[in-house]
Every structure is written in C-alpha cells, then in structure tokens.
Short mmCIF file of C-alpha atoms in Angstrom, two decimals:
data_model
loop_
_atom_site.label_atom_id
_atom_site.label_comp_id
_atom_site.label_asym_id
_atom_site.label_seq_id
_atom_site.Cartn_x
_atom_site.Cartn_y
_atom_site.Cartn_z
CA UNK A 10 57.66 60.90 146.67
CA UNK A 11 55.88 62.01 143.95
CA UNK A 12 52.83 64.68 144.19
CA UNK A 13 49.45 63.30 145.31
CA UNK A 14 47.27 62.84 141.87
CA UNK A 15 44.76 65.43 141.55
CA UNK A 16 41.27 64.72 144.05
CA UNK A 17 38.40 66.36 144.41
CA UNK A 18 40.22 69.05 146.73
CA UNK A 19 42.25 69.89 143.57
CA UNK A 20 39.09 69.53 141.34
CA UNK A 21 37.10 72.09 143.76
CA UNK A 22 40.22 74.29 143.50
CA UNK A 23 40.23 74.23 139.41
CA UNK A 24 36.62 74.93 139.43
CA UNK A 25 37.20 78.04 141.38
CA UNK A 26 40.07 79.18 138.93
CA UNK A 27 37.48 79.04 136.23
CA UNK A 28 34.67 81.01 138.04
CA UNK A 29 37.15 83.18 138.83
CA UNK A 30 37.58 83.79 135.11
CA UNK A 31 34.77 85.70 135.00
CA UNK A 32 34.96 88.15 137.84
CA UNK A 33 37.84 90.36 137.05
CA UNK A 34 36.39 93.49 138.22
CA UNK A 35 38.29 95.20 140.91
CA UNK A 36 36.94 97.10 144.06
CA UNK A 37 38.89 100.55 144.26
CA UNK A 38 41.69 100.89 146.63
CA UNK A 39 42.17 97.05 146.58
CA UNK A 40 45.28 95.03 145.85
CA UNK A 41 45.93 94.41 142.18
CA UNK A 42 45.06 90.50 143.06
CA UNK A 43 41.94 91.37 144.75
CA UNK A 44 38.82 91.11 142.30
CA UNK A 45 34.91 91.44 143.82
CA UNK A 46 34.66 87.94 143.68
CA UNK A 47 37.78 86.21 144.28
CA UNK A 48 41.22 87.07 146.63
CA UNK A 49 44.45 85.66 144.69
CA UNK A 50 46.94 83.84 146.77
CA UNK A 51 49.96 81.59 146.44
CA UNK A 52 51.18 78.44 147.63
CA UNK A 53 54.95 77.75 146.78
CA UNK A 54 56.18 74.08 147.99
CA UNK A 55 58.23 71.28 146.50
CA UNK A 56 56.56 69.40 144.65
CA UNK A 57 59.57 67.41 143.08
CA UNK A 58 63.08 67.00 144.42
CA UNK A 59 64.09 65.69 147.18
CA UNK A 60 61.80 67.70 149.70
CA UNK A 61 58.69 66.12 147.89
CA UNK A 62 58.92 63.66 150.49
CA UNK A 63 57.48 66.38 153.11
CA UNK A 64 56.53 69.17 151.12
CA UNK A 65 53.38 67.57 148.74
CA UNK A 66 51.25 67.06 152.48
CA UNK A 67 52.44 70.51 153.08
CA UNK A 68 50.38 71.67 149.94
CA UNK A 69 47.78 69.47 150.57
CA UNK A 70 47.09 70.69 154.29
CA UNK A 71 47.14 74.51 152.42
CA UNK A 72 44.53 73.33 150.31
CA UNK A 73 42.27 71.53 152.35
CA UNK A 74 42.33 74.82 154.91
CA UNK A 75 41.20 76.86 151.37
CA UNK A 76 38.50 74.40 150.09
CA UNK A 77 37.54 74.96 154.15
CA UNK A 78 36.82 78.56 153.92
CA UNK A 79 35.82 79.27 150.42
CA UNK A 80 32.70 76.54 151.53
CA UNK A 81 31.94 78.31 154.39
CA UNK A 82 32.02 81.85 152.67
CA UNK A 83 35.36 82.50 151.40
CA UNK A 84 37.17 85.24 153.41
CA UNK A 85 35.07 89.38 153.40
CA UNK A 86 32.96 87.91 150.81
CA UNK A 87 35.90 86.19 148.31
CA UNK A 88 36.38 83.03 147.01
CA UNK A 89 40.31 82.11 147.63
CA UNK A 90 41.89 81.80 144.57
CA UNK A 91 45.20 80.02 144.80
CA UNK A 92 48.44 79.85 142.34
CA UNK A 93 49.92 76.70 143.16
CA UNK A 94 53.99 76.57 142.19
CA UNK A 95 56.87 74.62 142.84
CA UNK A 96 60.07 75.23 143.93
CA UNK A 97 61.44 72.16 143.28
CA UNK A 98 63.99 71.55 146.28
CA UNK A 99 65.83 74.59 145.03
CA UNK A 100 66.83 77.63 147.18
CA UNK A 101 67.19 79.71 143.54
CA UNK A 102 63.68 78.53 142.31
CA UNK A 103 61.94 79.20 144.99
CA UNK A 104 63.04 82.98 144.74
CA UNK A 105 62.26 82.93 141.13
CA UNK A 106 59.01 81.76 141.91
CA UNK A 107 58.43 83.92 144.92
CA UNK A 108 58.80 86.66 142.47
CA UNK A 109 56.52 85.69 140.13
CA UNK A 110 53.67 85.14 142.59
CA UNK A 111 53.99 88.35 143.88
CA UNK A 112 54.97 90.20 140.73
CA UNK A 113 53.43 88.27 138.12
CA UNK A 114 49.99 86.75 139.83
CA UNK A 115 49.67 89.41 142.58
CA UNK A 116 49.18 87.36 145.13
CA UNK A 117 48.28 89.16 148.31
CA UNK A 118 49.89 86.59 150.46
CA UNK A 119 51.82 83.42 149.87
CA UNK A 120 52.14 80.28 152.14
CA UNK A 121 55.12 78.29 151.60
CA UNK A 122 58.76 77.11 152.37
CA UNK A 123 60.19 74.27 153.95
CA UNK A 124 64.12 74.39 154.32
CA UNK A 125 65.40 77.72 155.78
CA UNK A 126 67.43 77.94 152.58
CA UNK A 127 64.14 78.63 151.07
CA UNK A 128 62.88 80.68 153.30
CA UNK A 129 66.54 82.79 153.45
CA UNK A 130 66.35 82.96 149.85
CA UNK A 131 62.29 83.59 149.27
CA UNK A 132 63.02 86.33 152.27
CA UNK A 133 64.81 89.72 150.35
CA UNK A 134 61.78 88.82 147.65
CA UNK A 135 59.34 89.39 150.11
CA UNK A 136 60.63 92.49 152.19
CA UNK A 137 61.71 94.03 148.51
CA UNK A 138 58.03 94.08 147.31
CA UNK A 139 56.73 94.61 150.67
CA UNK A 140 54.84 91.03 150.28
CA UNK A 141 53.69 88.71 153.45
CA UNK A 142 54.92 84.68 153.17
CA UNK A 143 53.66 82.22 155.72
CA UNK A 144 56.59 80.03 156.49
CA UNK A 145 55.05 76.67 158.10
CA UNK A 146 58.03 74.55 159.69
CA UNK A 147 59.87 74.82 162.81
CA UNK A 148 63.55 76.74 161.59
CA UNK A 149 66.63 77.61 164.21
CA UNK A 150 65.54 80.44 165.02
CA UNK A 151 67.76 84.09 165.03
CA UNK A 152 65.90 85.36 162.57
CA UNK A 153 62.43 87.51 162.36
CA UNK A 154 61.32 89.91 159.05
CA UNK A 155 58.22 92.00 159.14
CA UNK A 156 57.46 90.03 155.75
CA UNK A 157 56.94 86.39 157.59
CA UNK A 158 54.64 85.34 160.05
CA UNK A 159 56.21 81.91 161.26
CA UNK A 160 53.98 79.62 162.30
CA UNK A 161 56.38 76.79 163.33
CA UNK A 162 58.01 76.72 166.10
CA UNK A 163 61.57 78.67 166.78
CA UNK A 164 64.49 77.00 168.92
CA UNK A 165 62.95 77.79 172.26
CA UNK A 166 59.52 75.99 171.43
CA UNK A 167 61.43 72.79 170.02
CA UNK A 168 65.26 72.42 170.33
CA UNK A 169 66.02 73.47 173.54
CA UNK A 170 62.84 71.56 175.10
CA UNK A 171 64.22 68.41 173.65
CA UNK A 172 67.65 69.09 174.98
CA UNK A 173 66.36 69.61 178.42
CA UNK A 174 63.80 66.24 178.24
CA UNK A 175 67.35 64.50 177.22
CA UNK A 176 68.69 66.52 180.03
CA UNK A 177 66.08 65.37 182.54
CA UNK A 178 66.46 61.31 180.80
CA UNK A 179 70.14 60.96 181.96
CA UNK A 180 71.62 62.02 178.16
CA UNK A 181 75.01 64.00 178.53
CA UNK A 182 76.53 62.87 175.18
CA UNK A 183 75.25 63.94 172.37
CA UNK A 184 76.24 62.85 168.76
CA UNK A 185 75.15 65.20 166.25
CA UNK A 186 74.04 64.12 162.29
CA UNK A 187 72.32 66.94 160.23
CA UNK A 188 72.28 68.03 156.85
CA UNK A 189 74.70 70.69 155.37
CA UNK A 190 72.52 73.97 154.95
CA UNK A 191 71.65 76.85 157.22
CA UNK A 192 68.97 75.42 159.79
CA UNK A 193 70.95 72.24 160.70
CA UNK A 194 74.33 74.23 161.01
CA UNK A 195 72.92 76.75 163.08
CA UNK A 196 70.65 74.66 165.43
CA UNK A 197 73.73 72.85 166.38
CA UNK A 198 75.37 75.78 166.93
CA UNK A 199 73.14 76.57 169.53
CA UNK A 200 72.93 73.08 170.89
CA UNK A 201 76.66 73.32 171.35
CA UNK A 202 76.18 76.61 173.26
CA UNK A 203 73.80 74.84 175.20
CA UNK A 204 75.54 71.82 176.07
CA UNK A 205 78.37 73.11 177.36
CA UNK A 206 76.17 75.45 179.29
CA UNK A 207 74.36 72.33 181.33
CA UNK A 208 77.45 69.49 181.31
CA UNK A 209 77.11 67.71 178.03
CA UNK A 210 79.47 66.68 175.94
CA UNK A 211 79.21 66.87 171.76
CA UNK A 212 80.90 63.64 170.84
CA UNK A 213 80.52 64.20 167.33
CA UNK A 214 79.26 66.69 164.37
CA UNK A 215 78.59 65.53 161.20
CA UNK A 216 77.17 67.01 157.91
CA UNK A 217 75.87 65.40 154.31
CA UNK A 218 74.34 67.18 151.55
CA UNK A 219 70.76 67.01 150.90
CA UNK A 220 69.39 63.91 149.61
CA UNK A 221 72.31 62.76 150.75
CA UNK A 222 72.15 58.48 150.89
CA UNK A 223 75.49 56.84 152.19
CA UNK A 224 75.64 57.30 155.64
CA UNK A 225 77.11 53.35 156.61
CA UNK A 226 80.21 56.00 157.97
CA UNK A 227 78.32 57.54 160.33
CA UNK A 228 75.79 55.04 161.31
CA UNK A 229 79.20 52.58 161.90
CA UNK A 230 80.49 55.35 164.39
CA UNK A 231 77.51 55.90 166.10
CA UNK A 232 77.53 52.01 166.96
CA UNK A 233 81.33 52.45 168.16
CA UNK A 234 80.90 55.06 170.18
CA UNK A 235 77.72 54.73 171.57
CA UNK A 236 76.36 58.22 172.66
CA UNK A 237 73.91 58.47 175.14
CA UNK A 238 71.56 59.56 172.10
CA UNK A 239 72.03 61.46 168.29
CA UNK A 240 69.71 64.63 167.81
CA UNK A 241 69.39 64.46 164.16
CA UNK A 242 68.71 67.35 161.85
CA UNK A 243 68.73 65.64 158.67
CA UNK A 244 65.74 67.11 156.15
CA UNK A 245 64.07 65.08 153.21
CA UNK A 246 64.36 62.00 151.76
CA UNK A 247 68.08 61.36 153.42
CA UNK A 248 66.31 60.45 156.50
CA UNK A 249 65.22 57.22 154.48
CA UNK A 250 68.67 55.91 154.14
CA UNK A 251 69.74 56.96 157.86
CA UNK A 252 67.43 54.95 159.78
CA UNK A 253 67.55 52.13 157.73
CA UNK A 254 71.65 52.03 157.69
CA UNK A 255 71.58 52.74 161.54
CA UNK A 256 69.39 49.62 162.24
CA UNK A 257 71.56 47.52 159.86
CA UNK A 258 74.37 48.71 161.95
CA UNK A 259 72.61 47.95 164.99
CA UNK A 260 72.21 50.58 167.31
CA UNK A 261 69.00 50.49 169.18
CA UNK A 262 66.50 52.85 170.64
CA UNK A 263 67.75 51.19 174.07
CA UNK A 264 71.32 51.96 172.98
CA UNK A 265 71.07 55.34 171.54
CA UNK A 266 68.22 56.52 170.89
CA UNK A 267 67.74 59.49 167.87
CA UNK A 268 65.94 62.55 168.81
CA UNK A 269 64.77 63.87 165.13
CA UNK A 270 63.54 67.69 164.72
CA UNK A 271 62.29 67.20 161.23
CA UNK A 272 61.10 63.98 160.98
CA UNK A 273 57.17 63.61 161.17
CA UNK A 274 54.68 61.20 160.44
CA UNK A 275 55.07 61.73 156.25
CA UNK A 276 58.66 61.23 156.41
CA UNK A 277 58.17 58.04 158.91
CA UNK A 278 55.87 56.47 156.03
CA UNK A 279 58.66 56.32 153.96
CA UNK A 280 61.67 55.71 156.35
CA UNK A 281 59.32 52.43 157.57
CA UNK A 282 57.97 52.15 161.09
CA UNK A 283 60.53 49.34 161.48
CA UNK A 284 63.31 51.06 160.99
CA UNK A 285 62.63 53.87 163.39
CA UNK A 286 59.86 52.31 165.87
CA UNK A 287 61.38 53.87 169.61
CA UNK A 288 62.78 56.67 168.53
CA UNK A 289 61.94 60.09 169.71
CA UNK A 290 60.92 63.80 168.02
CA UNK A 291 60.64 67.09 169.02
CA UNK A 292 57.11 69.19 167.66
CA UNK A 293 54.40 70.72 168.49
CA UNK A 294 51.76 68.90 167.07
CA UNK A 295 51.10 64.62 166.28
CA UNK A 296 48.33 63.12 164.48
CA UNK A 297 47.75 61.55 167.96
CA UNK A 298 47.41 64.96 169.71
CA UNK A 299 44.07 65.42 171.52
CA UNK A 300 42.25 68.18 171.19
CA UNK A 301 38.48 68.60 169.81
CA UNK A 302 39.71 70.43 166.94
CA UNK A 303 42.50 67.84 165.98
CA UNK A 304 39.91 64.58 165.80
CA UNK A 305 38.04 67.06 163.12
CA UNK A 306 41.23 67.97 160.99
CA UNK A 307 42.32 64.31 161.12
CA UNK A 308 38.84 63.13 159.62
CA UNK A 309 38.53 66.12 156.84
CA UNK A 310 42.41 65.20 155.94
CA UNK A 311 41.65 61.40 155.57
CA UNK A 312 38.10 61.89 153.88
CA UNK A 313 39.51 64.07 151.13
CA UNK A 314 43.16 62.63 150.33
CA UNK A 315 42.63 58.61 151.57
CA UNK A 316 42.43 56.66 155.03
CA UNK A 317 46.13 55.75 154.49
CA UNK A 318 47.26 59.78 154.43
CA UNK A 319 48.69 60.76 157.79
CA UNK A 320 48.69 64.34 159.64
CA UNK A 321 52.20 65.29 160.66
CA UNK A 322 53.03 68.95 162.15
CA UNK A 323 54.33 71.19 159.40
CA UNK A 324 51.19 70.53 157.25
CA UNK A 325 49.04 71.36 160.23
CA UNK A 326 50.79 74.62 160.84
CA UNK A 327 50.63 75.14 157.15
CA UNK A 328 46.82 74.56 157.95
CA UNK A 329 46.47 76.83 160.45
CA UNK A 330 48.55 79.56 158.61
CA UNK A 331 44.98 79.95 156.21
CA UNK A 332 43.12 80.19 159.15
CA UNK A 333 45.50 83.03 160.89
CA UNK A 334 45.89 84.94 157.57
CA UNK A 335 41.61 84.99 157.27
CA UNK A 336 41.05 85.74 161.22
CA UNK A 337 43.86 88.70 160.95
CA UNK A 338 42.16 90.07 156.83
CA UNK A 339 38.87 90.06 158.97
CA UNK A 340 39.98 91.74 161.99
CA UNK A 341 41.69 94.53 159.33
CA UNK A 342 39.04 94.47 156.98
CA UNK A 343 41.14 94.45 154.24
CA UNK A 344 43.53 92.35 152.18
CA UNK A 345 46.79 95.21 152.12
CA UNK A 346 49.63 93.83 153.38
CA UNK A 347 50.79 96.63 156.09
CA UNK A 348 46.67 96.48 157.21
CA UNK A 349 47.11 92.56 157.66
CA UNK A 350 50.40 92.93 159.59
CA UNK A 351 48.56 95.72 161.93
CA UNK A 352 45.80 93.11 162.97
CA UNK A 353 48.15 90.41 163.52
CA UNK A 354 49.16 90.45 167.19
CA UNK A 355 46.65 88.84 169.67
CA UNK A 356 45.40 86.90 166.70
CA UNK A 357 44.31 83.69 167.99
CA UNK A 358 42.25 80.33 166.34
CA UNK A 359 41.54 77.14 167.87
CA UNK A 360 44.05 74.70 165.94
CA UNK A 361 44.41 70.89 165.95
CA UNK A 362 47.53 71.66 168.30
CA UNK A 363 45.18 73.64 170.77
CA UNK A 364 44.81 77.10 171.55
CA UNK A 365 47.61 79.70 169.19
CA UNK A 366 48.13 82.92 169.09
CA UNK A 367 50.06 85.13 166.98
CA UNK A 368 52.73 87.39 169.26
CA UNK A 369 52.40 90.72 167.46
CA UNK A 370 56.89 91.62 168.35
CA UNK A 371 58.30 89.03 166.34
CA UNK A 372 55.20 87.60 164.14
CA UNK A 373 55.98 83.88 165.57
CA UNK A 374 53.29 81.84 167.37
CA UNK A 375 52.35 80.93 170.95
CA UNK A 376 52.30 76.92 171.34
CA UNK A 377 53.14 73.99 173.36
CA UNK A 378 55.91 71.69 172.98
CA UNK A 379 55.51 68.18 172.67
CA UNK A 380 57.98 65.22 172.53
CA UNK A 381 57.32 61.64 171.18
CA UNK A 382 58.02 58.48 170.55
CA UNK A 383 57.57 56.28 167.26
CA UNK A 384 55.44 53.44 167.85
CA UNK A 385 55.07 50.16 166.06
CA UNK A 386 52.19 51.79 163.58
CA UNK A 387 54.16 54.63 162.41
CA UNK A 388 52.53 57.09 164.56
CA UNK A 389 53.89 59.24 167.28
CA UNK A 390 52.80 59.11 170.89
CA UNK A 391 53.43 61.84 173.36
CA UNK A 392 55.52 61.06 176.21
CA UNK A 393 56.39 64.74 176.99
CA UNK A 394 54.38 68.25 177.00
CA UNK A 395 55.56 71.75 177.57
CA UNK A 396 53.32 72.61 181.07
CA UNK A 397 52.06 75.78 179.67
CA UNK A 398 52.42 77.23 175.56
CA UNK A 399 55.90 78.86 175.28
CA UNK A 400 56.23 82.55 174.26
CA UNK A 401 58.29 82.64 170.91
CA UNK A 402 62.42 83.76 171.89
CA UNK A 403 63.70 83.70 168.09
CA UNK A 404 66.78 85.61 169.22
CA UNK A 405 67.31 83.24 172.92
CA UNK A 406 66.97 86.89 174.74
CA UNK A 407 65.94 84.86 177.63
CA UNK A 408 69.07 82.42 177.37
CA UNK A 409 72.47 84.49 179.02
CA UNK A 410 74.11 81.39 177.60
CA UNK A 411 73.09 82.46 173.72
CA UNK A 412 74.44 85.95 174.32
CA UNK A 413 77.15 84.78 171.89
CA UNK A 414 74.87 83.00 169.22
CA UNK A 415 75.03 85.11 165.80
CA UNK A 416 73.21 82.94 163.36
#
C-alpha cells in the first residue's frame, strides 16, 4: 500500500513545523527538544515495504490524535511538533532511525513500531539514551523495558482469550501458520504450552518469511487435514495471498475457520471481504466497538482522511498512546523522561475501546478483550468480550503452565 497523499492533517502538521521555525527559545531545565512554543516528538512507522499495508493508518491515527491536541491547546502550553520517519519494514532502519530521533531531533518521546523485530531492535536505542517509545500493537508478550509503555495488548489480553473462546467453541486441533520473526515464533510457543496444558492438539507449525506470497503448500494441507481451526500469525501484506489461496483451495469458515491476531480492518481492505468474510480475530478494539468515545474517533478519522478509510485497533492504540503520553506530561508537569515515567501508573483516558489505564509495574495497559467475526462489508463484529478489562501478565506469572516459557 502506498502512503496516504498528504491532507489537510498533514498540511496542519507542516504549518506547525514552520511556526515552529520561529520559536527556538528554550525554557531552562527543559529537554533539548523542548522550545517555549513547541514540544518535539517523533513518529517512526513504515511507510514503504511490506508493513505499509498496516503501518501508513498507524501514522495517520498518530497524527490525527496531534492535530487533536495542538487545536485544543497543545500539551502545558506547546504546540506538538512531530518528526515523521520511516523505517521502511526494516528491523536495522528502524534503529537507525530511532537514533536519529532521539539523538539528532531530540525528540522527547517517540510513538512507533509495528513488528516486535522493530520494537526488539528500536529497544537497546531507547534504554541506551534513556528515551521513552510508545509501541502501539499487540506483541507476545515476555518482555517489559522501563523505556516502552505498550499500549497493545500482551498474550494474556489477546492470545490466550482466543485460545480459550476456541476452547469453549469445541476447537482441540489447532493448525498453526505465522510468519518467521520473533512475535509469531514465540506466541506459538506459548500456544503450544497452552494446548497441551487444556487437551489440544498442534497438528501443524508452519513459518514463511515476511511478505512472503506462495502459500498454495500450506493452504493445500490445511484442506487435507482439516483442523478444527488455524490461528494465524502472519503480519503484512502476506496475509493478502493467504486468504485468497485458502479460499481457492477451499476450506471454509464452516470447515476451519482462521483465528488471525494481526489482521484488522486495514489489512481486510486489501485481503478482500470475500476472501475472508467468517473468519474470526482476536483485539481489543473494532471500528464497530460501541462506546461514546469510539462513534467520535470514527467520524474525526473519516472526516479528515475519506469516508472509505476504516479504524482498525493498532491505529487506535497508536491514538490513544498521544493521549496517555499528554495526560501523564500533565500530571508530571514536565516533558523529562524519568518525570513522565513517574506519573505514568494510574494514568487513565476515556478511549474509543472504553475505559484504559496505564498499570504503573510493567508500563502495559488495562483493557478488554474482544473477539470477532468478518462480515460481508469488511468490518468486524463482536461475538465475544472479556467480562471485565484484563490486568496486563507480560511474563504469564498467573499461568503455572508458562513457568517454562523463556521468550
């Protein structure tokens, strides 16, 4: 997919660049990217590659949430300033970049990331200049750095809800497709621990690079062997060629149906509702999701980028992570990285997912998890809701069957 042409989000933004221009004067004892009139941030997502495809809505949800605030006041009297970049599908580039935001722009805080080989990579950058990323997409989890708040959801908020709603459905074979980097590798790690912990059976595990496009293999022995249902980790643009081989090889919904943890409403634009109508995912948030707060987000998205631009739940907890960064500057009164981090526990907004809240131990969020179903429009309806938001577990602490699980 290539990047969205510039709009009058992007316009706003440019004009602020060049006010900024202007107002270079510092207030003593702020950061170096901190002026009187303006507060430099960054936004690092791929804007080319093959994680394009769900990384350009990503940008555009950041910048929306900035256009927000700086209208409304800007955040202890600054207009955001933000240095867009792109890491380009690349683990290495995204470091590179990383650095340069924080090195080269002084950027008091940077939202970004998509793959947890970007984030893995971004991560030393970050805790080496004692910098703050917001990391936006649900990962698997094992991990938590002083230098990320992580505002998708970790395995007990997504994976292992889905496995029990398969559970609960009457699935005990599971046939598992992902792509060959860190978060797939390790979420079905767990989902093996997992399975064999509750009576289910792992009738397959198979791997493909990113942007990966042949999979007639796979799709062919998911038709042979017909598991009670694939949980599919694939990332990007493969996803495209996936669905669209597994219908052509005719497995159904009805026969199998795939449970997806990174596919969301962008990515089912481009797969084509046909090719993926019935099928199920595991988030937090859908464009359908009802909340007061969600039917406004969904009308300032679609007002500034087109009616035809969809809301999908990595962009909105790229969204929110603008919102949680200015709530927890306020509450510190201050834009330095170790005063943010002090003010970040109990920090709480009212996002288009409902009520979150940042848990101060491991810098993850509160929220609910949600399954759905594709429907015939290319949206996702909720079948499935977590009673109550879950607590964030990054390390399973609470699972005696993930005592084992390294990461």
């Amino acid at each position: 997919m290539a990047p969205t042409p510039p709009g009058p989000r992007t316009t706003a933004i440019a004009a602020t660049l060049a006010l900024a221009l202007t107002a270079t004067a510092c207030t003593p004892g702020d950061p170096a990217g901190v002026t009187d009139d303006t507060v430099t941030v960054g936004m690092l997502h791929s804007l080319s590659g093959t994680m394009a495809i769900s990384e350009v809505t990503v940008r555009d949800a950041v910048e929306l949430a900035i256009d927000e605030i700086n209208a409304d006041g800007g955040v202890l009297g600054r207009q955001i300033q933000p240095v867009i970049e792109d890491g380009a599908s690349d683990e290495a580039t995204f470091a590179d970049r990383a650095n340069k935001l924080l090195n080269d722009d002084h950027a008091v805080t940077v939202f970004g990331g998509w793959t947890s080989a970007s984030r893995k990579a971004m991560l030393p950058v970050f805790e080496r200049n004692n910098g703050l990323l917001w990391y936006p997409v649900q990962y698997e989890g094992l991990e938590a750095s002083p230098n990320i708040v992580y505002t998708g959801a970790t395995t007990n908020q997504q994976i292992i809800p889905a496995l029990d709603y398969l559970r609960e459905q009457g699935h005990t074979s599971l046939y598992l497709v992902g792509s060959d980097y860190v978060f797939p590798r390790t979420a079905n790690q767990i989902i093996t621990a997992y399975a064999a912990a509750h009576d289910m059976q792992i009738t397959a595990e198979e791997y493909t690079p990113l942007g990966h496009t042949e999979y007639s293999t796979i799709t062919n022995d998911i038709a042979r062997t017909e598991p009670d249902a694939v949980l599919n980790t694939l990332n990007g643009d493969s996803n495209v060629s996936f669905f669209q081989q597994l219908r052509s090889a005719g497995v159904t919904p009805d026969d199998s149906p795939v449970l997806s943890v990174s596919v969301a409403e962008e990515e089912i634009e481009g797969i084509g509702p046909d090719n993926i109508a019935g099928h199920l995912t595991a988030w937090n948030y859908y464009q359908t999701t009802e909340t007061d707060t969600n039917t406004g987000f969904v009308e300032a998205f679609t007002d500034t980028y087109g009616a035809e631009r969809v809301t999908s739940d990595p962009m909105q907890s790229a969204y929110n992570a603008v919102y949680l960064w200015k709530a927890a500057v306020e509450e510190a009164d201050s834009f330095e990285v170790d005063d943010v981090r002090a003010a970040l526990d109990g920090t709480t907004i009212e996002a288009p997912e409902g009520t979150i809240t940042i848990d101060g131990d491991t810098q993850h969020v509160i929220k609910t998890a949600r399954i759905g179903q594709i429907n015939d429009d290319g949206l996702i309806d909720e079948i499935w809701t977590s009673p109550e938001p879950i607590t964030p577990d990054p390390y399973l602490n609470g699972y005696d069957w993930a005592a084992d699980l390294t990461g």
